[in-house]
């Protein structure tokens, strides 16, 4: 949907005689899927403009139309970004996400809150069966923006910690909540939160990497692995069988209570 | 039309990125970052003061032209700006 002013300008520029109105979607492309300057799809109500077929003068006019359009508050977006933005909006208004978002909205920092929203979207896409490449790309975006803290929030979210957190902290005051929240989210390099996005092999690699890195630089000799739920606990057990066979001189302590497993490895 | 884009949206395919940027007076520097056509030493930045590479460029919205990156946090902020 765009303003009538923009549509009138486009109609005039290309001498369009078809029935477009303000619900018509405008798409600009350069893939030469069609050879004319524009193509109107009745079925989808989309007006596609082929930038490759425009004269320099027409491009100048399109440029003016687009700049005015942005100035008037109509964003100009890459197709994929538009799809993701719409998807984010839909999911954030779902009955599953509204309670989580409302609970954490005023309790955590703006950055953490945005990282949580991004992580919830990531988790949704994983559950929908998105390809590994997409999942990795989305997660990279969170980590690049929010660093280790973003990674923690993403892993905690995938592992179901935020829902568990909601239940545990419902009766806490804000100071108690903040202390507990920070003790978990701020844990960082020494803790791995296992989710169904991590396979036993990936967990083995992650634990091995941290042990080797820490030993190499003489760093802290403690790692904790957290998991909630049967599947994640099973992943941890499988991984730990290999880790204990691979590395010497490990002291491993395991606790399992109410579906939470915590494995502490000292080395 | 989707609820989030109540006022409308215009889209472009990824092959059109450079052309779209040229409409707004932007080109790429040697490292692939968006820069001003009339001042190539000045890189385009987001409201969070991040520079943008072509493959990260997702679009432009109002606010003396705010350039949008394609990562999740940036698109979430776009959702908020459209409310």
mmCIF file of C-alpha atoms in Angstrom:
data_model
loop_
_atom_site.group_PDB
_atom_site.id
_atom_site.type_symbol
_atom_site.label_atom_id
_atom_site.label_comp_id
_atom_site.label_asym_id
_atom_site.label_seq_id
_atom_site.Cartn_x
_atom_site.Cartn_y
_atom_site.Cartn_z
ATOM 1 C CA UNK A 1 0.000 0.000 0.000
ATOM 2 C CA UNK A 2 1.368 3.428 -0.880
ATOM 3 C CA UNK A 3 0.030 6.938 -1.153
ATOM 4 C CA UNK A 4 -2.064 8.056 -4.074
ATOM 5 C CA UNK A 5 0.496 10.750 -4.772
ATOM 6 C CA UNK A 6 3.195 8.136 -5.461
ATOM 7 C CA UNK A 7 0.860 6.052 -7.556
ATOM 8 C CA UNK A 8 -0.153 9.074 -9.605
ATOM 9 C CA UNK A 9 3.482 9.918 -10.279
ATOM 10 C CA UNK A 10 4.263 6.365 -11.356
ATOM 11 C CA UNK A 11 1.152 6.195 -13.487
ATOM 12 C CA UNK A 12 2.190 9.412 -15.181
ATOM 13 C CA UNK A 13 5.835 8.356 -15.601
ATOM 14 C CA UNK A 14 5.092 5.023 -17.238
ATOM 15 C CA UNK A 15 1.745 5.962 -18.758
ATOM 16 C CA UNK A 16 0.151 3.060 -16.904
ATOM 17 C CA UNK A 17 -3.354 2.218 -18.002
ATOM 18 C CA UNK A 18 -4.108 -0.630 -15.676
ATOM 19 C CA UNK A 19 -6.143 -0.542 -12.519
ATOM 20 C CA UNK A 20 -3.782 0.178 -9.644
ATOM 21 C CA UNK A 21 -4.860 1.691 -6.352
ATOM 22 C CA UNK A 22 -3.361 2.444 -2.958
ATOM 23 C CA UNK A 23 -3.425 -1.222 -1.983
ATOM 24 C CA UNK A 24 -1.080 -2.026 -4.871
ATOM 25 C CA UNK A 25 2.382 -3.096 -3.762
ATOM 26 C CA UNK A 26 5.356 -1.576 -5.568
ATOM 27 C CA UNK A 27 8.499 -3.612 -6.124
ATOM 28 C CA UNK A 28 11.727 -2.513 -7.803
ATOM 29 C CA UNK A 29 13.922 -5.130 -9.368
ATOM 30 C CA UNK A 30 16.916 -5.647 -11.649
ATOM 31 C CA UNK A 31 16.751 -9.333 -12.448
ATOM 32 C CA UNK A 32 15.142 -8.880 -15.856
ATOM 33 C CA UNK A 33 12.431 -11.399 -15.074
ATOM 34 C CA UNK A 34 10.467 -9.445 -17.642
ATOM 35 C CA UNK A 35 11.641 -7.188 -20.501
ATOM 36 C CA UNK A 36 9.196 -4.287 -20.180
ATOM 37 C CA UNK A 37 9.702 -1.300 -17.948
ATOM 38 C CA UNK A 38 6.977 -2.467 -15.658
ATOM 39 C CA UNK A 39 4.802 -5.487 -15.062
ATOM 40 C CA UNK A 40 1.543 -5.564 -13.154
ATOM 41 C CA UNK A 41 0.365 -8.779 -11.541
ATOM 42 C CA UNK A 42 -3.408 -8.732 -11.175
ATOM 43 C CA UNK A 43 -3.347 -11.809 -9.004
ATOM 44 C CA UNK A 44 -0.914 -10.401 -6.423
ATOM 45 C CA UNK A 45 -1.749 -6.722 -6.998
ATOM 46 C CA UNK A 46 1.968 -5.964 -7.394
ATOM 47 C CA UNK A 47 3.456 -3.382 -9.721
ATOM 48 C CA UNK A 48 7.032 -4.428 -10.549
ATOM 49 C CA UNK A 49 9.396 -1.900 -12.074
ATOM 50 C CA UNK A 50 12.416 -3.179 -14.004
ATOM 51 C CA UNK A 51 15.184 -0.698 -13.225
ATOM 52 C CA UNK A 52 17.373 -2.155 -15.983
ATOM 53 C CA UNK A 53 14.898 -1.068 -18.649
ATOM 54 C CA UNK A 54 14.588 2.552 -17.544
ATOM 55 C CA UNK A 55 16.183 5.484 -19.327
ATOM 56 C CA UNK A 56 18.478 7.787 -17.310
ATOM 57 C CA UNK A 57 15.671 10.359 -17.244
ATOM 58 C CA UNK A 58 13.193 7.790 -15.918
ATOM 59 C CA UNK A 59 15.687 6.725 -13.255
ATOM 60 C CA UNK A 60 16.043 10.342 -12.166
ATOM 61 C CA UNK A 61 12.287 10.587 -11.771
ATOM 62 C CA UNK A 62 12.086 7.275 -9.901
ATOM 63 C CA UNK A 63 14.861 8.539 -7.648
ATOM 64 C CA UNK A 64 12.822 11.652 -6.822
ATOM 65 C CA UNK A 65 9.690 9.591 -6.209
ATOM 66 C CA UNK A 66 11.527 7.242 -3.857
ATOM 67 C CA UNK A 67 13.196 10.024 -1.884
ATOM 68 C CA UNK A 68 9.839 11.754 -1.447
ATOM 69 C CA UNK A 69 8.252 8.473 -0.465
ATOM 70 C CA UNK A 70 10.825 7.845 2.277
ATOM 71 C CA UNK A 71 10.441 11.446 3.426
ATOM 72 C CA UNK A 72 6.706 10.848 3.700
ATOM 73 C CA UNK A 73 7.316 7.919 6.036
ATOM 74 C CA UNK A 74 7.124 4.981 3.657
ATOM 75 C CA UNK A 75 10.144 2.735 4.196
ATOM 76 C CA UNK A 76 12.089 1.322 1.272
ATOM 77 C CA UNK A 77 13.060 -2.249 2.093
ATOM 78 C CA UNK A 78 14.777 -5.213 0.550
ATOM 79 C CA UNK A 79 12.240 -7.990 -0.101
ATOM 80 C CA UNK A 80 13.696 -10.423 2.406
ATOM 81 C CA UNK A 81 13.915 -7.765 5.125
ATOM 82 C CA UNK A 82 10.233 -6.933 4.583
ATOM 83 C CA UNK A 83 9.276 -10.596 4.994
ATOM 84 C CA UNK A 84 11.299 -10.955 8.190
ATOM 85 C CA UNK A 85 9.916 -7.711 9.621
ATOM 86 C CA UNK A 86 6.347 -8.865 9.015
ATOM 87 C CA UNK A 87 7.184 -12.245 10.511
ATOM 88 C CA UNK A 88 8.718 -10.657 13.617
ATOM 89 C CA UNK A 89 5.586 -8.566 14.117
ATOM 90 C CA UNK A 90 3.281 -11.570 13.753
ATOM 91 C CA UNK A 91 5.217 -13.752 16.145
ATOM 92 C CA UNK A 92 5.540 -10.998 18.750
ATOM 93 C CA UNK A 93 1.757 -10.699 18.783
ATOM 94 C CA UNK A 94 1.238 -14.426 19.271
ATOM 95 C CA UNK A 95 -0.271 -15.847 22.440
ATOM 96 C CA UNK A 96 3.015 -17.654 23.109
ATOM 97 C CA UNK A 97 5.266 -14.619 23.048
ATOM 98 C CA UNK A 98 3.109 -11.857 24.513
ATOM 99 C CA UNK A 99 3.395 -13.120 28.146
ATOM 100 C CA UNK A 100 7.214 -13.412 27.932
ATOM 101 C CA UNK A 101 7.643 -10.002 26.337
ATOM 102 C CA UNK A 102 5.279 -8.325 28.790
ATOM 103 C CA UNK A 103 7.023 -9.954 31.760
ATOM 104 C CA UNK A 104 10.533 -8.872 30.806
ATOM 105 C CA UNK A 105 9.756 -5.524 29.162
ATOM 106 C CA UNK A 106 10.457 -3.215 32.130
ATOM 107 C CA UNK A 107 12.646 -5.574 34.108
ATOM 108 C CA UNK A 108 15.758 -5.806 31.949
ATOM 109 C CA UNK A 109 17.843 -3.308 29.992
ATOM 110 C CA UNK A 110 16.747 -2.133 26.517
ATOM 111 C CA UNK A 111 19.639 -3.988 24.892
ATOM 112 C CA UNK A 112 18.871 -7.210 26.736
ATOM 113 C CA UNK A 113 15.208 -6.839 25.843
ATOM 114 C CA UNK A 114 15.941 -6.427 22.135
ATOM 115 C CA UNK A 115 18.363 -9.360 22.314
ATOM 116 C CA UNK A 116 15.579 -11.407 23.921
ATOM 117 C CA UNK A 117 13.118 -10.445 21.181
ATOM 118 C CA UNK A 118 15.665 -11.401 18.537
ATOM 119 C CA UNK A 119 16.360 -14.677 20.341
ATOM 120 C CA UNK A 120 12.670 -15.552 20.525
ATOM 121 C CA UNK A 121 12.426 -15.017 16.783
ATOM 122 C CA UNK A 122 15.512 -17.165 16.231
ATOM 123 C CA UNK A 123 14.017 -19.931 18.353
ATOM 124 C CA UNK A 124 10.775 -19.765 16.395
ATOM 125 C CA UNK A 125 12.600 -20.081 13.095
ATOM 126 C CA UNK A 126 14.542 -23.061 14.381
ATOM 127 C CA UNK A 127 11.317 -24.756 15.459
ATOM 128 C CA UNK A 128 9.828 -24.028 12.045
ATOM 129 C CA UNK A 129 12.682 -25.974 10.462
ATOM 130 C CA UNK A 130 14.659 -23.082 8.991
ATOM 131 C CA UNK A 131 17.927 -24.092 7.344
ATOM 132 C CA UNK A 132 21.128 -24.084 9.346
ATOM 133 C CA UNK A 133 22.508 -21.221 7.289
ATOM 134 C CA UNK A 134 19.585 -18.988 8.211
ATOM 135 C CA UNK A 135 19.789 -19.908 11.884
ATOM 136 C CA UNK A 136 23.534 -19.231 11.973
ATOM 137 C CA UNK A 137 23.066 -15.913 10.172
ATOM 138 C CA UNK A 138 20.331 -14.749 12.566
ATOM 139 C CA UNK A 139 22.379 -15.757 15.591
ATOM 140 C CA UNK A 140 25.483 -14.037 14.243
ATOM 141 C CA UNK A 141 23.457 -10.823 13.983
ATOM 142 C CA UNK A 142 22.582 -11.050 17.687
ATOM 143 C CA UNK A 143 26.160 -11.778 18.758
ATOM 144 C CA UNK A 144 27.643 -9.039 16.568
ATOM 145 C CA UNK A 145 25.288 -6.517 18.114
ATOM 146 C CA UNK A 146 25.330 -7.652 21.737
ATOM 147 C CA UNK A 147 28.509 -9.718 22.103
ATOM 148 C CA UNK A 148 28.840 -12.502 24.671
ATOM 149 C CA UNK A 149 25.823 -11.245 26.568
ATOM 150 C CA UNK A 150 23.746 -11.555 23.400
ATOM 151 C CA UNK A 151 25.048 -15.094 22.898
ATOM 152 C CA UNK A 152 24.076 -15.967 26.460
ATOM 153 C CA UNK A 153 20.593 -14.555 26.063
ATOM 154 C CA UNK A 154 20.175 -16.436 22.800
ATOM 155 C CA UNK A 155 21.329 -19.729 24.321
ATOM 156 C CA UNK A 156 19.237 -19.220 27.460
ATOM 157 C CA UNK A 157 16.180 -18.431 25.367
ATOM 158 C CA UNK A 158 16.638 -21.499 23.177
ATOM 159 C CA UNK A 159 17.056 -23.637 26.280
ATOM 160 C CA UNK A 160 13.767 -22.397 27.755
ATOM 161 C CA UNK A 161 15.332 -20.446 30.593
ATOM 162 C CA UNK A 162 13.269 -17.317 30.173
ATOM 163 C CA UNK A 163 10.004 -19.187 30.615
ATOM 164 C CA UNK A 164 11.458 -21.030 33.618
ATOM 165 C CA UNK A 165 12.698 -17.684 34.910
ATOM 166 C CA UNK A 166 9.231 -16.203 34.711
ATOM 167 C CA UNK A 167 7.850 -18.957 36.901
ATOM 168 C CA UNK A 168 10.659 -18.834 39.454
ATOM 169 C CA UNK A 169 10.739 -15.060 39.857
ATOM 170 C CA UNK A 170 7.020 -14.254 39.831
ATOM 171 C CA UNK A 171 6.973 -13.575 43.559
ATOM 172 C CA UNK A 172 10.401 -11.901 43.773
ATOM 173 C CA UNK A 173 10.930 -8.202 44.239
ATOM 174 C CA UNK A 174 12.879 -6.318 41.580
ATOM 175 C CA UNK A 175 16.185 -6.496 43.461
ATOM 176 C CA UNK A 176 15.922 -10.246 43.886
ATOM 177 C CA UNK A 177 14.959 -10.639 40.259
ATOM 178 C CA UNK A 178 17.853 -8.462 39.029
ATOM 179 C CA UNK A 179 20.371 -10.335 41.135
ATOM 180 C CA UNK A 180 19.248 -13.733 39.944
ATOM 181 C CA UNK A 181 18.902 -12.585 36.346
ATOM 182 C CA UNK A 182 22.386 -11.103 36.287
ATOM 183 C CA UNK A 183 23.919 -14.182 37.912
ATOM 184 C CA UNK A 184 22.627 -16.269 35.018
ATOM 185 C CA UNK A 185 22.810 -13.944 32.020
ATOM 186 C CA UNK A 186 26.162 -12.533 33.066
ATOM 187 C CA UNK A 187 27.806 -15.947 33.460
ATOM 188 C CA UNK A 188 29.381 -15.840 30.060
ATOM 189 C CA UNK A 189 32.449 -17.769 29.140
ATOM 190 C CA UNK A 190 32.299 -20.333 31.901
ATOM 191 C CA UNK A 191 28.807 -21.640 31.183
ATOM 192 C CA UNK A 192 27.236 -23.481 28.304
ATOM 193 C CA UNK A 193 23.433 -23.501 28.113
ATOM 194 C CA UNK A 194 22.305 -26.519 26.128
ATOM 195 C CA UNK A 195 19.278 -26.232 23.898
ATOM 196 C CA UNK A 196 17.733 -28.453 21.254
ATOM 197 C CA UNK A 197 19.714 -26.438 18.695
ATOM 198 C CA UNK A 198 22.908 -28.103 19.936
ATOM 199 C CA UNK A 199 23.718 -31.708 19.016
ATOM 200 C CA UNK A 200 25.870 -33.935 21.281
ATOM 201 C CA UNK A 201 28.770 -33.587 18.815
ATOM 202 C CA UNK A 202 28.521 -29.812 18.818
ATOM 203 C CA UNK A 203 28.449 -29.835 22.617
ATOM 204 C CA UNK A 204 31.520 -32.089 22.730
ATOM 205 C CA UNK A 205 33.344 -29.670 20.425
ATOM 206 C CA UNK A 206 32.298 -26.651 22.482
ATOM 207 C CA UNK A 207 33.370 -28.204 25.798
ATOM 208 C CA UNK A 208 36.644 -29.461 24.298
ATOM 209 C CA UNK A 209 37.414 -26.046 22.844
ATOM 210 C CA UNK A 210 36.865 -24.328 26.191
ATOM 211 C CA UNK A 211 38.934 -26.853 28.125
ATOM 212 C CA UNK A 212 41.798 -26.665 25.623
ATOM 213 C CA UNK A 213 41.707 -22.876 25.451
ATOM 214 C CA UNK A 214 41.611 -22.511 29.205
ATOM 215 C CA UNK A 215 44.453 -24.979 29.718
ATOM 216 C CA UNK A 216 46.552 -23.288 27.045
ATOM 217 C CA UNK A 217 46.273 -19.863 28.678
ATOM 218 C CA UNK A 218 46.242 -21.114 32.252
ATOM 219 C CA UNK A 219 42.743 -19.762 32.711
ATOM 220 C CA UNK A 220 40.028 -20.680 35.193
ATOM 221 C CA UNK A 221 39.631 -24.418 35.368
ATOM 222 C CA UNK A 222 35.852 -24.541 35.735
ATOM 223 C CA UNK A 223 33.091 -24.945 33.182
ATOM 224 C CA UNK A 224 29.404 -25.403 33.863
ATOM 225 C CA UNK A 225 26.918 -26.991 31.516
ATOM 226 C CA UNK A 226 23.228 -26.313 32.049
ATOM 227 C CA UNK A 227 20.286 -28.100 30.486
ATOM 228 C CA UNK A 228 16.526 -28.189 30.979
ATOM 229 C CA UNK A 229 14.293 -31.014 29.829
ATOM 230 C CA UNK A 230 14.780 -34.627 28.832
ATOM 231 C CA UNK A 231 16.302 -34.035 25.395
ATOM 232 C CA UNK A 232 18.875 -31.514 26.573
ATOM 233 C CA UNK A 233 19.786 -33.663 29.564
ATOM 234 C CA UNK A 234 20.323 -36.600 27.225
ATOM 235 C CA UNK A 235 22.550 -34.430 25.006
ATOM 236 C CA UNK A 236 24.659 -33.506 28.019
ATOM 237 C CA UNK A 237 24.977 -37.128 29.165
ATOM 238 C CA UNK A 238 26.091 -38.308 25.728
ATOM 239 C CA UNK A 239 28.599 -35.466 25.423
ATOM 240 C CA UNK A 240 29.990 -35.999 28.909
ATOM 241 C CA UNK A 241 30.658 -39.705 28.215
ATOM 242 C CA UNK A 242 33.021 -38.653 25.434
ATOM 243 C CA UNK A 243 34.523 -35.733 27.348
ATOM 244 C CA UNK A 244 35.393 -37.914 30.342
ATOM 245 C CA UNK A 245 37.024 -40.479 28.036
ATOM 246 C CA UNK A 246 38.956 -37.784 26.159
ATOM 247 C CA UNK A 247 40.313 -35.556 28.900
ATOM 248 C CA UNK A 248 42.396 -36.605 31.882
ATOM 249 C CA UNK A 249 42.210 -35.198 35.359
ATOM 250 C CA UNK A 250 38.679 -33.873 35.216
ATOM 251 C CA UNK A 251 36.570 -33.562 38.338
ATOM 252 C CA UNK A 252 32.946 -33.768 37.307
ATOM 253 C CA UNK A 253 30.005 -32.993 39.547
ATOM 254 C CA UNK A 254 26.457 -33.451 38.298
ATOM 255 C CA UNK A 255 23.195 -32.279 39.803
ATOM 256 C CA UNK A 256 19.765 -33.108 38.445
ATOM 257 C CA UNK A 257 16.684 -31.644 40.055
ATOM 258 C CA UNK A 258 13.199 -30.942 38.741
ATOM 259 C CA UNK A 259 14.342 -31.387 35.156
ATOM 260 C CA UNK A 260 17.346 -29.021 35.502
ATOM 261 C CA UNK A 261 20.780 -30.561 35.020
ATOM 262 C CA UNK A 262 23.972 -28.738 35.960
ATOM 263 C CA UNK A 263 27.351 -30.358 35.264
ATOM 264 C CA UNK A 264 30.386 -28.692 36.771
ATOM 265 C CA UNK A 265 33.765 -29.665 35.289
ATOM 266 C CA UNK A 266 36.935 -28.734 37.146
ATOM 267 C CA UNK A 267 40.218 -29.237 35.378
ATOM 268 C CA UNK B 1 -1.290 -5.098 3.486
ATOM 269 C CA UNK B 2 0.385 -6.306 6.664
ATOM 270 C CA UNK B 3 -0.356 -4.633 9.954
ATOM 271 C CA UNK B 4 3.227 -3.603 10.598
ATOM 272 C CA UNK B 5 3.400 -1.622 7.345
ATOM 273 C CA UNK B 6 0.150 0.265 7.865
ATOM 274 C CA UNK B 7 1.423 3.322 5.978
ATOM 275 C CA UNK B 8 2.851 1.216 3.172
ATOM 276 C CA UNK B 9 6.236 -0.049 2.050
ATOM 277 C CA UNK B 10 8.120 -0.193 -1.235
ATOM 278 C CA UNK B 11 10.423 -3.167 -1.803
ATOM 279 C CA UNK B 12 13.431 -3.894 -3.947
ATOM 280 C CA UNK B 13 15.311 -7.079 -4.804
ATOM 281 C CA UNK B 14 18.895 -7.649 -3.697
ATOM 282 C CA UNK B 15 20.144 -7.126 -7.276
ATOM 283 C CA UNK B 16 18.865 -3.520 -7.107
ATOM 284 C CA UNK B 17 20.750 -2.493 -3.972
ATOM 285 C CA UNK B 18 23.483 -0.458 -5.679
ATOM 286 C CA UNK B 19 21.003 1.289 -7.961
ATOM 287 C CA UNK B 20 18.731 2.138 -5.026
ATOM 288 C CA UNK B 21 21.701 3.493 -3.094
ATOM 289 C CA UNK B 22 22.720 5.646 -6.058
ATOM 290 C CA UNK B 23 19.227 7.198 -6.017
ATOM 291 C CA UNK B 24 20.023 8.398 -2.507
ATOM 292 C CA UNK B 25 23.516 9.620 -3.319
ATOM 293 C CA UNK B 26 25.347 6.662 -1.849
ATOM 294 C CA UNK B 27 28.099 4.467 -3.314
ATOM 295 C CA UNK B 28 30.498 1.854 -1.983
ATOM 296 C CA UNK B 29 34.082 2.412 -0.875
ATOM 297 C CA UNK B 30 36.952 -0.001 -1.517
ATOM 298 C CA UNK B 31 36.032 -2.108 1.480
ATOM 299 C CA UNK B 32 32.394 -2.388 0.433
ATOM 300 C CA UNK B 33 30.949 0.063 2.968
ATOM 301 C CA UNK B 34 28.219 2.541 2.066
ATOM 302 C CA UNK B 35 29.633 6.068 1.687
ATOM 303 C CA UNK B 36 28.413 9.453 0.532
ATOM 304 C CA UNK B 37 28.822 9.970 -3.211
ATOM 305 C CA UNK B 38 30.031 13.536 -2.740
ATOM 306 C CA UNK B 39 32.259 12.649 0.213
ATOM 307 C CA UNK B 40 33.572 9.081 -0.134
ATOM 308 C CA UNK B 41 35.496 9.367 3.112
ATOM 309 C CA UNK B 42 32.222 9.683 4.999
ATOM 310 C CA UNK B 43 30.697 6.308 5.714
ATOM 311 C CA UNK B 44 26.961 5.968 6.185
ATOM 312 C CA UNK B 45 26.063 4.958 9.746
ATOM 313 C CA UNK B 46 22.952 3.645 11.464
ATOM 314 C CA UNK B 47 21.369 5.362 14.493
ATOM 315 C CA UNK B 48 23.572 3.021 16.575
ATOM 316 C CA UNK B 49 26.597 4.441 14.810
ATOM 317 C CA UNK B 50 27.339 1.261 12.892
ATOM 318 C CA UNK B 51 28.813 1.305 9.413
ATOM 319 C CA UNK B 52 27.015 -0.724 6.761
ATOM 320 C CA UNK B 53 28.314 -3.063 4.112
ATOM 321 C CA UNK B 54 26.333 -3.750 0.947
ATOM 322 C CA UNK B 55 25.364 -7.265 2.046
ATOM 323 C CA UNK B 56 24.100 -5.826 5.353
ATOM 324 C CA UNK B 57 22.035 -3.082 3.744
ATOM 325 C CA UNK B 58 18.322 -3.741 4.111
ATOM 326 C CA UNK B 59 16.676 -0.416 3.402
ATOM 327 C CA UNK B 60 15.961 3.194 4.252
ATOM 328 C CA UNK B 61 13.340 4.784 6.449
ATOM 329 C CA UNK B 62 12.325 8.288 7.445
ATOM 330 C CA UNK B 63 14.374 10.378 9.846
ATOM 331 C CA UNK B 64 16.718 12.306 7.599
ATOM 332 C CA UNK B 65 17.086 8.934 5.948
ATOM 333 C CA UNK B 66 17.858 6.216 8.426
ATOM 334 C CA UNK B 67 19.724 3.317 6.913
ATOM 335 C CA UNK B 68 18.600 -0.112 8.055
ATOM 336 C CA UNK B 69 20.778 -3.169 8.479
ATOM 337 C CA UNK B 70 19.476 -6.649 7.799
ATOM 338 C CA UNK B 71 20.319 -8.230 11.188
ATOM 339 C CA UNK B 72 17.520 -9.240 13.590
ATOM 340 C CA UNK B 73 18.054 -6.492 16.193
ATOM 341 C CA UNK B 74 17.887 -3.823 13.447
ATOM 342 C CA UNK B 75 14.645 -5.230 12.005
ATOM 343 C CA UNK B 76 13.142 -5.381 15.505
ATOM 344 C CA UNK B 77 13.944 -1.696 15.922
ATOM 345 C CA UNK B 78 12.266 -1.097 12.554
ATOM 346 C CA UNK B 79 9.118 -2.794 13.895
ATOM 347 C CA UNK B 80 9.227 -0.417 16.877
ATOM 348 C CA UNK B 81 9.720 2.644 14.676
ATOM 349 C CA UNK B 82 6.632 1.774 12.656
ATOM 350 C CA UNK B 83 4.333 1.691 15.708
#
